[in-house]
Amino acid sequence: MENRFASFPLTDVTLADGEFRRRQLLVRDYVLSFDLDRLMHTFRVNAGVSEPAGVEPLGGWEAPDCGLRGHFVGHFLSAASRFYAGCDAELEPQIKTQLHTIVDTIVSVMADCAQPSGYLSAFPESQLDTLESKEYRKIWAPYYTLHKIMQGLNDAYRYVGNETALKLAVNLAHYIAGRFAPLGHWKIDNMLRPTRLNPINEFGGIGEALYNLYDLTGDDKVLATAKIFDRDYFLGPVSQGEDVLEDLHGNTHLPQIIAAEHRYEITGEVKYRDAAVNFANMLATRTFANGSNSSKAKHYTLEYGVSDKAEHWGTAGDLHDALTFGESESCNGHNTERVVSTLLRWTGDKRYADWVARLKFNAILNCLNPRTGLSQYHQPMGVGARKIFSTPMNTFWCCTGTGVEGASDLQKDIWFRGVAGADNAGVGSADGLSSAKNSADSPAAASAADNGAAVSTVLLGSFIASAVDWREQGVRLELTTDYPASLTATLTVRLLPQSGACSESSRFALLLRGDTVADASVPMSHREDGYAVIERDWHDGDVVTFSIASNWHTETLQGAPARKAVLEGDVLMAMPGHAVDIDNLPDGGAALEEAVTVLKMRPLAAIGGDEEYSVYLNTDAAHPVQIEPFEPVAEGANDPQ
């Protein structure tokens, strides 16, 4: 299958002034100010390496007695590396240098702590011995943590060029290969079958980290090791279209789909492509209005942690009892974005572009505290909910690390460039996977044929203030907007010097999601497959002003016809307080906009940590919602130590 779109390199996209950039900078400041001796304390203690006197350990999930210690360090290394990649050396030379120093310091300490065998972590190897001998008892999730560490090392090499990081990652991968080599099929199957409610043998995205490392090295041993973590108990039935998601822990299995997508891109094995496509269809039946997922298990038990409230998938098409205050784990939102954006690249299907945009505004941005930038664990959308955010030095949940890392590349998945030879003018077949229709049938292709060459395309997926350097095309595209505060956006085209000289113009097609654009200051060439297309010769300084469609509408909670969320375009709204029994809520248009004003609704992502709010309103006031006092869902209950 030929990809329809490709992502731009992280270094070529920047956020402009706006809420996404503001929160990204909050997190970057947090990274820049972090005490690295505190960060690396448990690594040094585990390896018996000396450290400065009086170092205070971190708390929460990075505490010296926590089974998951070390996971945040990997996230932090990835974040520092990606912040470095996105930092302009000319505009912020001191910050660029500081980020480089942070990465080098962490990698240097890791090199001091690495064992000759290649083992590297903040917990002893005996945890892996226990996993192999007792399978899932008495340990938490060692391969989950090793995933974060390895990916941090991958990123330190990929984005900062730290050669030591690559050596440490390869050595760790070979160590893992050596541990699995003597194990039998059923031993491995038992170790890597985290199907119990709230599983403690979660292995996260270690397979994806290994595939990333293979991309960097071409090491066949690394590739073979990555495949060990592609588990057929899950990927097998899903690839055949069998929905087995009910009662599974969400963020234990989302990373397996990300790895499956990567495996398909490396090997071309159709099974793993099919698994990803089918999985997305299954996940859509368990998705909230913010684009994300997870809540109580269908067959939950109070014996196993939070399965009665959070982190699991329930029955397809039924979220009627899923507003538990533990719904929508933030890690799930970030990993769902990765799954769906890959499907968008593969297929060009607009529904995936819509899904990514929904996630960006309502799960990814909403994860981050408007005041501090630190993350939520869960993102409740019920009645009288509140947001609970990480603290700087004493929580370090899984979602703390995911949020910090996610903030470092918030600029991703806004812009996509068309792949040469793909049919990007009329993008996306019904399932996105059948043979591409004859590109000569599309109007843009006909125009291109007149010129004897295919027209390059670029997709603007979301109205998020940003700029992209499209180097292959010789242009820089600058989008200015404060959406959703206003419904206007301005695109400015700059021609980049090519081989020492600027071209007078550049011809390409700009694609936008058609239902997001009410009007534009230049004519649309055509609309097709849900996209609006502007194809023309662009000149330096060209400006296009867009009127963004308000598109007020409601969305029903799956399985609960009376519970409705309100959205303005991509943006999910929240109402202050908990008086949510509302008869005759309009379905859309000006009447709904007026109701939103009366109800004083605001974007969910704008709500702070000290506010009570409600998202899913009850439109059957004859049957009032039973209001329960807000109780934060406990976290870390699955740590067996």
XYZ file of C-alpha atoms in Angstrom:
641
model
C 0.000 0.000 0.000
C 1.340 3.392 -0.981
C 1.121 6.075 1.698
C -1.028 9.086 0.881
C 0.733 11.484 3.261
C 3.979 11.802 5.173
C 4.694 13.631 8.394
C 7.024 16.585 8.401
C 10.213 16.295 10.459
C 9.815 17.670 13.961
C 12.510 20.226 13.179
C 10.466 21.699 10.314
C 7.278 22.524 12.240
C 6.983 25.128 14.984
C 4.075 26.333 17.042
C 3.258 30.035 16.767
C 1.791 32.227 19.487
C -1.324 30.605 20.875
C -2.527 28.241 23.576
C -0.644 25.223 22.277
C 2.622 27.148 22.251
C 1.948 28.677 25.665
C 1.456 25.311 27.329
C 4.381 23.799 25.453
C 6.635 26.496 26.891
C 5.322 25.836 30.409
C 6.466 22.237 30.091
C 9.763 23.228 28.517
C 10.448 25.533 31.468
C 9.715 22.596 33.784
C 12.264 20.461 31.927
C 14.856 23.238 31.918
C 14.521 23.793 35.669
C 14.629 20.132 36.746
C 17.320 18.995 39.196
C 19.083 16.257 37.226
C 20.713 14.751 40.310
C 17.258 14.134 41.768
C 16.105 12.768 38.420
C 18.951 10.239 38.222
C 19.027 9.280 41.905
C 17.468 5.821 41.581
C 19.667 4.930 38.599
C 22.783 5.704 40.600
C 21.541 3.908 43.692
C 20.615 0.817 41.690
C 24.026 0.717 39.993
C 26.005 1.592 43.118
C 27.335 4.767 41.495
C 28.240 7.691 43.736
C 26.216 10.890 43.637
C 26.454 14.353 45.203
C 25.735 14.447 48.919
C 22.233 15.201 50.119
C 20.301 14.375 46.950
C 16.597 14.191 47.752
C 14.771 11.345 45.992
C 11.714 12.088 43.914
C 8.306 10.990 45.164
C 5.350 9.136 43.711
C 6.068 6.664 40.949
C 9.744 7.688 40.889
C 10.292 6.991 44.587
C 13.099 4.533 45.439
C 10.583 1.891 46.541
C 8.225 2.166 43.547
C 8.244 -0.715 41.096
C 7.962 1.630 38.114
C 10.865 3.900 39.037
C 12.868 5.045 36.036
C 9.932 5.359 33.640
C 9.724 9.145 33.964
C 13.452 9.466 33.321
C 12.970 7.907 29.895
C 10.056 10.227 29.115
C 12.118 13.178 30.327
C 15.055 12.265 28.083
C 12.714 11.989 25.096
C 11.150 15.343 25.974
C 14.483 17.136 26.329
C 15.649 15.657 23.024
C 12.499 16.690 21.175
C 12.468 20.143 22.726
C 16.045 20.461 21.478
C 14.989 19.459 17.971
C 12.197 22.020 17.941
C 14.302 24.864 19.343
C 15.612 27.463 16.885
C 19.336 27.943 17.497
C 19.243 31.452 16.050
C 16.297 32.646 18.133
C 17.089 30.800 21.377
C 20.775 29.812 21.363
C 21.116 29.595 25.149
C 18.073 27.361 25.548
C 19.251 25.160 22.680
C 22.610 24.748 24.426
C 20.968 24.093 27.789
C 18.763 21.355 26.334
C 21.802 19.755 24.691
C 23.565 19.773 28.066
C 20.567 18.182 29.786
C 20.500 15.346 27.257
C 24.252 14.785 27.443
C 24.193 14.795 31.253
C 21.428 12.196 31.486
C 23.087 9.945 28.922
C 26.429 10.281 30.705
C 24.895 9.163 34.002
C 23.153 6.289 32.233
C 26.489 5.228 30.752
C 27.961 5.188 34.256
C 25.040 3.063 35.471
C 24.873 0.576 32.584
C 26.041 -2.955 33.335
C 28.572 -4.776 31.117
C 25.698 -7.033 30.040
C 23.873 -4.016 28.607
C 21.301 -3.886 31.387
C 20.269 -0.344 32.298
C 17.470 0.686 34.619
C 16.567 2.189 37.976
C 15.500 -1.190 39.402
C 17.555 -4.373 39.813
C 17.703 -7.172 37.263
C 16.055 -9.392 39.847
C 12.697 -7.916 38.799
C 13.152 -9.584 35.416
C 14.179 -12.804 37.152
C 10.925 -12.656 39.093
C 8.923 -11.985 35.946
C 10.447 -15.048 34.286
C 10.092 -17.347 37.277
C 6.731 -16.208 38.607
C 5.445 -14.608 35.412
C 3.401 -11.728 36.784
C 3.575 -11.927 40.551
C 5.487 -9.590 42.861
C 6.684 -7.179 40.191
C 4.953 -4.317 38.409
C 5.908 -3.676 34.790
C 9.654 -3.885 34.125
C 9.486 -3.935 30.326
C 7.184 -0.915 30.439
C 9.969 1.025 32.137
C 12.665 -0.368 29.844
C 10.577 0.882 26.919
C 10.685 4.445 28.237
C 14.433 4.254 28.849
C 15.204 2.792 25.425
C 12.999 5.304 23.618
C 14.662 8.141 25.498
C 18.031 6.879 24.288
C 16.712 6.524 20.738
C 15.530 10.127 20.814
C 18.791 11.394 22.296
C 20.577 9.930 19.285
C 17.963 10.794 16.669
C 17.395 14.407 17.668
C 20.601 15.410 19.464
C 23.136 13.112 17.820
C 24.398 11.570 21.050
C 26.359 8.497 19.906
C 26.663 7.096 23.431
C 22.878 6.976 23.664
C 22.692 4.800 20.559
C 25.302 2.404 21.941
C 23.422 2.131 25.236
C 20.144 1.470 23.404
C 21.684 -1.257 21.242
C 23.344 -2.866 24.255
C 20.044 -2.843 26.145
C 18.252 -4.373 23.147
C 20.841 -7.145 22.904
C 20.507 -7.735 26.644
C 16.742 -8.182 26.221
C 17.332 -10.544 23.302
C 19.633 -12.580 25.509
C 17.031 -12.862 28.251
C 14.408 -14.200 25.863
C 16.712 -16.566 23.967
C 16.536 -19.478 26.469
C 12.807 -19.109 27.190
C 10.210 -21.412 25.691
C 7.104 -20.427 23.767
C 4.661 -20.830 26.646
C 6.907 -19.152 29.167
C 7.088 -16.097 26.923
C 3.357 -16.279 26.271
C 2.597 -16.282 29.979
C 5.005 -13.413 30.643
C 3.617 -11.271 27.828
C -0.116 -11.909 28.138
C -1.356 -8.954 30.218
C -5.042 -9.800 29.983
C -5.853 -9.732 33.679
C -7.825 -6.719 34.848
C -5.394 -3.926 35.728
C -2.419 -6.094 34.734
C 0.897 -5.762 36.517
C 2.903 -7.364 33.709
C 2.191 -4.513 31.276
C 5.051 -4.268 28.779
C 4.068 -1.033 27.074
C 5.687 0.011 23.835
C 8.991 -1.861 24.134
C 8.301 -3.416 20.728
C 7.855 0.023 19.172
C 11.082 1.270 20.795
C 12.894 -1.722 19.314
C 11.425 -1.056 15.861
C 12.575 2.559 16.187
C 16.030 1.321 17.112
C 16.032 -0.987 14.104
C 15.266 2.023 11.897
C 18.344 3.727 13.336
C 20.690 0.737 13.092
C 19.435 -1.935 10.684
C 20.380 -4.478 13.366
C 18.569 -7.756 12.591
C 18.820 -8.949 16.191
C 16.953 -5.826 17.273
C 14.248 -6.487 14.670
C 13.834 -10.097 15.783
C 13.552 -8.990 19.405
C 10.917 -6.404 18.541
C 8.742 -9.103 16.984
C 8.667 -11.033 20.276
C 6.422 -8.326 21.712
C 3.831 -8.527 18.906
C 1.463 -10.831 20.755
C -0.938 -12.985 18.785
C -3.521 -13.371 21.582
C -4.465 -9.781 20.731
C -3.189 -8.932 17.255
C -4.332 -12.249 15.763
C -8.070 -11.920 16.326
C -8.057 -8.153 15.787
C -6.345 -8.600 12.411
C -9.193 -10.955 11.471
C -11.832 -8.441 12.518
C -12.731 -10.089 15.823
C -13.404 -7.532 18.547
C -11.642 -8.750 21.704
C -11.185 -5.337 23.350
C -13.775 -5.805 26.097
C -12.139 -5.870 29.559
C -8.613 -5.292 28.249
C -6.441 -2.605 29.822
C -6.374 0.157 27.222
C -2.870 1.545 27.444
C -1.396 -1.934 27.676
C -2.718 -2.658 24.191
C -2.631 0.653 22.336
C 1.202 0.449 22.185
C 0.907 -2.998 20.614
C -1.063 -1.429 17.762
C 1.547 1.307 17.352
C 4.210 -1.399 17.129
C 2.078 -3.357 14.650
C 1.826 -0.290 12.424
C 5.582 0.114 12.530
C 6.142 -3.572 11.795
C 3.949 -3.298 8.713
C 5.931 -0.295 7.511
C 9.176 -2.247 7.913
C 8.164 -5.713 6.695
C 5.001 -5.202 4.640
C 3.175 -7.966 6.550
C -0.472 -7.232 5.803
C -1.669 -8.868 9.011
C -0.324 -5.958 11.032
C -1.844 -3.341 8.752
C -5.201 -5.083 9.043
C -4.860 -5.234 12.816
C -4.387 -1.464 12.997
C -7.281 -0.640 10.672
C -9.679 -3.050 12.376
C -8.580 -1.904 15.810
C -9.374 1.725 15.006
C -12.897 0.734 13.979
C -13.325 -1.174 17.236
C -11.886 1.671 19.284
C -14.279 4.159 17.698
C -17.157 2.281 19.354
C -15.594 3.034 22.745
C -14.614 6.647 22.124
C -15.785 9.725 24.013
C -16.449 13.135 22.495
C -12.869 14.197 23.266
C -11.620 11.567 20.806
C -10.111 9.375 23.504
C -11.104 6.254 25.391
C -10.906 4.037 28.504
C -13.056 3.712 31.607
C -14.382 0.782 33.638
C -14.099 -2.803 32.468
C -17.375 -4.502 31.606
C -16.650 -7.374 34.004
C -14.746 -5.366 36.561
C -13.701 -6.572 39.972
C -12.804 -4.564 43.045
C -9.923 -6.969 43.671
C -7.779 -5.521 40.898
C -7.040 -1.846 41.283
C -9.131 0.542 39.228
C -10.913 -1.816 36.827
C -14.272 -0.666 38.232
C -13.640 2.934 37.180
C -10.754 3.448 34.786
C -8.123 2.405 32.247
C -10.061 -0.431 30.554
C -12.337 -0.898 27.562
C -15.936 -1.945 27.952
C -18.574 -3.220 25.555
C -18.618 -1.886 22.006
C -21.104 0.944 21.565
C -21.966 1.232 25.253
C -20.542 4.003 27.429
C -23.729 4.611 29.402
C -22.045 3.902 32.751
C -18.532 4.975 31.765
C -18.605 8.484 33.279
C -16.864 7.367 36.464
C -14.450 10.327 36.948
C -11.775 7.858 35.821
C -12.549 7.907 32.119
C -10.155 8.869 29.340
C -6.683 8.111 30.678
C -4.315 10.727 29.248
C -1.834 8.091 28.042
C -4.613 6.641 25.907
C -5.200 9.973 24.220
C -1.565 10.378 23.239
C -1.262 6.808 21.976
C -4.575 6.990 20.132
C -3.236 10.036 18.295
C -0.228 7.983 17.208
C -2.400 5.108 15.973
C -4.814 7.349 14.092
C -2.250 9.726 12.575
C -0.479 6.711 11.062
C -3.762 5.564 9.517
C -4.216 9.070 8.144
C -0.766 8.910 6.553
C -1.536 5.521 5.054
C -5.000 6.222 3.705
C -5.703 9.941 3.552
C -9.174 9.163 4.910
C -10.690 12.374 6.293
C -12.288 10.616 9.239
C -8.810 10.025 10.617
C -7.943 13.694 10.105
C -11.104 14.600 12.035
C -10.162 12.191 14.813
C -6.634 13.586 15.145
C -7.971 17.146 15.370
C -10.524 16.121 18.004
C -7.730 14.587 20.064
C -5.403 17.567 19.668
C -7.859 20.081 21.117
C -9.643 17.959 23.709
C -7.342 15.179 24.955
C -3.782 16.280 24.189
C -4.089 19.984 25.062
C -6.623 19.191 27.775
C -4.094 16.873 29.414
C -1.925 19.870 30.331
C -2.633 22.180 33.266
C -3.336 25.693 31.892
C -1.294 27.130 34.766
C 1.663 24.728 35.144
C 1.659 22.521 32.044
C 1.694 19.353 34.160
C -0.608 16.488 33.290
C -3.879 14.917 34.271
C -4.021 11.164 34.799
C -7.723 10.854 33.939
C -9.857 13.348 32.020
C -13.374 13.119 33.507
C -16.386 14.273 31.495
C -19.266 13.460 33.812
C -21.328 15.635 36.147
C -19.528 17.848 38.646
C -16.070 16.704 37.602
C -12.744 18.262 38.522
C -9.282 18.001 37.017
C -6.485 16.552 39.136
C -3.020 17.445 37.860
C 0.458 16.129 38.590
C 2.657 17.882 41.105
C 6.199 18.894 40.121
C 8.125 16.409 42.283
C 5.723 14.005 43.995
C 3.450 12.169 41.552
C 5.164 11.013 38.341
C 2.248 8.930 37.135
C 2.528 7.241 33.760
C 0.535 10.175 32.382
C 2.938 12.666 33.956
C 5.716 11.350 31.768
C 3.465 10.969 28.748
C 2.280 14.552 29.144
C 5.787 15.986 29.418
C 6.931 14.015 26.380
C 3.730 14.851 24.496
C 4.190 18.573 25.093
C 7.648 18.404 23.541
C 6.205 17.554 20.129
C 2.808 19.254 20.231
C 3.585 20.589 16.763
C 3.267 17.155 15.188
C 0.181 16.021 13.273
C -0.886 19.531 12.253
C 0.656 19.494 8.771
C 1.119 16.549 6.392
C 2.741 16.545 2.965
C 1.486 14.476 0.068
C 3.585 11.524 -1.039
C 4.786 11.709 -4.636
C 2.752 9.392 -6.840
C -0.134 9.046 -4.382
C -3.631 10.228 -5.263
C -3.812 13.144 -2.859
C -6.114 15.339 -4.852
C -9.157 13.181 -4.264
C -7.910 11.588 -1.107
C -9.121 8.425 0.529
C -11.205 5.464 -0.568
C -14.031 4.154 1.563
C -11.787 1.995 3.710
C -8.577 3.706 2.705
C -7.000 0.389 1.778
C -8.386 -0.672 -1.564
C -6.419 0.130 -4.678
C -6.300 3.851 -5.283
C -8.871 5.041 -7.773
C -7.572 6.311 -11.072
C -5.964 9.594 -10.117
C -6.680 10.935 -13.603
C -10.355 11.097 -12.591
C -9.775 13.866 -10.057
C -9.956 17.550 -11.042
C -6.575 18.328 -9.508
C -5.034 15.443 -11.405
C -6.538 16.743 -14.618
C -5.019 20.144 -13.917
C -1.695 18.516 -13.168
C -1.914 16.532 -16.374
C -2.298 19.779 -18.287
C 1.059 20.823 -16.894
C 2.619 17.436 -17.489
C 3.420 16.821 -13.812
C 1.700 15.854 -10.594
C 0.925 18.711 -8.235
C 2.466 18.534 -4.779
C -0.003 18.656 -1.904
C 0.037 19.714 1.713
C -2.703 19.043 4.265
C -3.514 21.447 7.068
C -5.209 19.112 9.516
C -6.065 21.523 12.341
C -6.378 25.268 12.792
C -3.526 25.476 15.290
C -1.184 28.465 15.051
C 2.001 27.082 13.530
C 4.509 27.252 10.703
C 6.017 24.544 8.520
C 9.106 24.638 6.345
C 8.175 22.504 3.342
C 11.706 22.241 2.063
C 11.021 19.922 -0.865
C 8.603 22.495 -2.239
C 10.711 25.503 -1.283
C 8.011 27.184 0.794
C 7.281 28.139 4.362
C 3.621 28.208 5.402
C 2.704 30.360 8.391
C -0.716 29.943 10.002
C -1.909 32.633 12.400
C -5.069 31.998 14.416
C -6.410 32.010 17.941
C -9.110 29.435 17.177
C -11.414 28.649 18.930
C -11.427 32.096 20.557
C -12.129 33.491 17.080
C -13.206 31.913 13.827
C -10.567 33.349 11.526
C -7.171 32.129 10.379
C -4.550 33.635 8.102
C -2.095 31.671 5.986
C 1.007 33.439 4.691
C 3.248 31.842 2.063
C 6.995 32.477 2.073
C 9.286 31.175 -0.644
C 12.501 29.644 0.670
C 15.820 30.112 -1.124
C 16.565 27.168 -3.395
C 20.250 26.622 -4.256
C 21.028 30.227 -3.485
C 18.097 31.760 -5.363
C 14.368 32.156 -4.819
C 11.875 30.902 -7.366
C 9.220 33.379 -8.413
C 6.401 31.008 -7.532
C 5.568 27.511 -6.352
C 2.588 25.495 -7.536
C 0.950 23.198 -5.027
C -2.438 22.196 -3.673
C -3.443 23.093 -0.130
C -5.913 20.633 1.403
C -8.164 21.446 4.339
C -10.954 19.478 5.964
C -13.883 20.793 3.989
C -16.392 21.139 6.808
C -14.003 23.306 8.837
C -13.879 26.093 6.235
C -16.836 28.443 5.803
C -15.097 30.748 3.345
C -11.680 31.762 2.050
C -10.278 34.910 0.469
C -9.186 32.943 -2.610
C -11.387 30.523 -4.550
C -11.428 26.842 -3.738
C -10.352 24.748 -6.707
C -12.736 21.979 -5.752
C -13.981 19.831 -2.877
C -13.552 16.089 -2.926
C -13.628 13.205 -0.428
C -14.359 15.672 2.349
C -11.405 17.956 1.614
C -11.421 21.512 0.304
C -8.578 22.099 -2.153
C -6.862 25.317 -3.193
C -4.513 24.633 -6.083
C -2.614 27.528 -7.607
C 0.731 29.131 -8.286
C 1.777 30.631 -4.961
C 4.026 33.669 -4.702
C 6.120 34.995 -1.867
C 3.920 36.964 0.520
C 0.615 35.499 -0.670
C -1.981 35.646 2.087
C -5.179 33.644 2.416
C -7.741 34.441 5.083
C -10.078 31.671 6.179
C -13.419 31.938 7.905
C -13.588 28.866 10.113
C -16.968 27.159 10.247
C -18.562 27.375 13.680
C -20.291 24.017 13.165
C -22.082 23.882 16.506
C -23.379 20.365 17.128
C -24.097 17.814 19.810
C -22.721 14.314 20.118
C -24.490 11.552 22.014
C -22.694 9.395 24.563
C -22.665 5.934 23.009
C -25.338 3.780 24.644
C -26.973 6.740 26.438
C -29.233 8.673 24.016
C -30.135 11.359 26.559
C -26.537 12.288 27.432
C -25.068 14.763 24.971
C -21.840 16.688 24.630
C -21.641 20.051 22.874
C -18.931 20.885 20.350
C -17.986 23.897 18.294
C -16.257 22.294 15.362
C -13.358 20.310 16.798
C -13.667 21.812 20.272
C -15.484 20.080 23.122
C -17.294 22.389 25.528
C -17.792 22.187 29.284
C -20.400 23.792 31.504
C -19.534 25.165 34.945
C -20.991 23.326 37.924
C -23.240 20.288 37.877
C -26.761 21.456 36.940
C -26.863 19.411 33.749
C -30.518 18.370 33.398
C -31.562 20.355 30.325
C -34.714 19.768 28.283
C -34.801 20.546 24.576
C -31.106 21.133 23.980
C -30.868 22.136 20.303
C -28.926 19.739 18.098
C -26.922 22.450 16.369
C -26.778 25.774 14.602
C -27.531 29.212 16.000
C -30.002 27.842 18.540
C -27.320 25.648 20.090
C -24.843 28.530 20.047
C -27.361 30.637 21.972
C -27.863 27.819 24.485
C -24.107 27.577 24.979
C -24.015 31.281 25.825
C -26.839 30.914 28.332
C -25.153 27.881 29.915
C -21.806 29.749 30.048
C -19.994 26.865 28.387
C -16.272 27.085 27.636
C -13.761 24.838 25.883
C -12.953 21.863 28.094
C -9.223 22.486 27.671
C -9.629 25.973 29.199
C -10.926 24.600 32.505
C -8.419 24.809 35.347
C -7.800 22.549 38.305
C -9.899 24.551 40.754
C -13.174 24.466 38.802
C -16.152 22.129 38.894
C -17.536 21.341 35.436
C -19.721 18.984 33.415
C -19.380 17.840 29.805
C -22.111 15.298 29.005
C -25.435 17.043 29.626
C -28.672 15.186 30.355
C -31.369 16.118 27.840
C -34.099 14.108 29.575
C -34.852 16.280 32.584
C -37.744 13.981 33.511
C -35.081 11.496 34.550
C -32.472 13.587 36.381
C -28.862 12.544 36.601
C -27.914 11.120 39.967
C -25.182 13.478 41.122
C -22.332 11.753 42.920
C -19.690 13.625 44.920
C -16.477 13.960 42.942
C -13.893 11.432 44.077
C -10.549 11.265 42.281
C -9.818 7.776 41.006
C -6.945 6.196 42.903
C -3.762 5.687 40.965
C -0.934 3.249 41.442
C -3.136 0.615 43.047
C -1.525 -2.032 40.876
C 1.960 -1.632 42.367
C 2.440 -4.988 44.121
C 5.318 -3.822 46.278
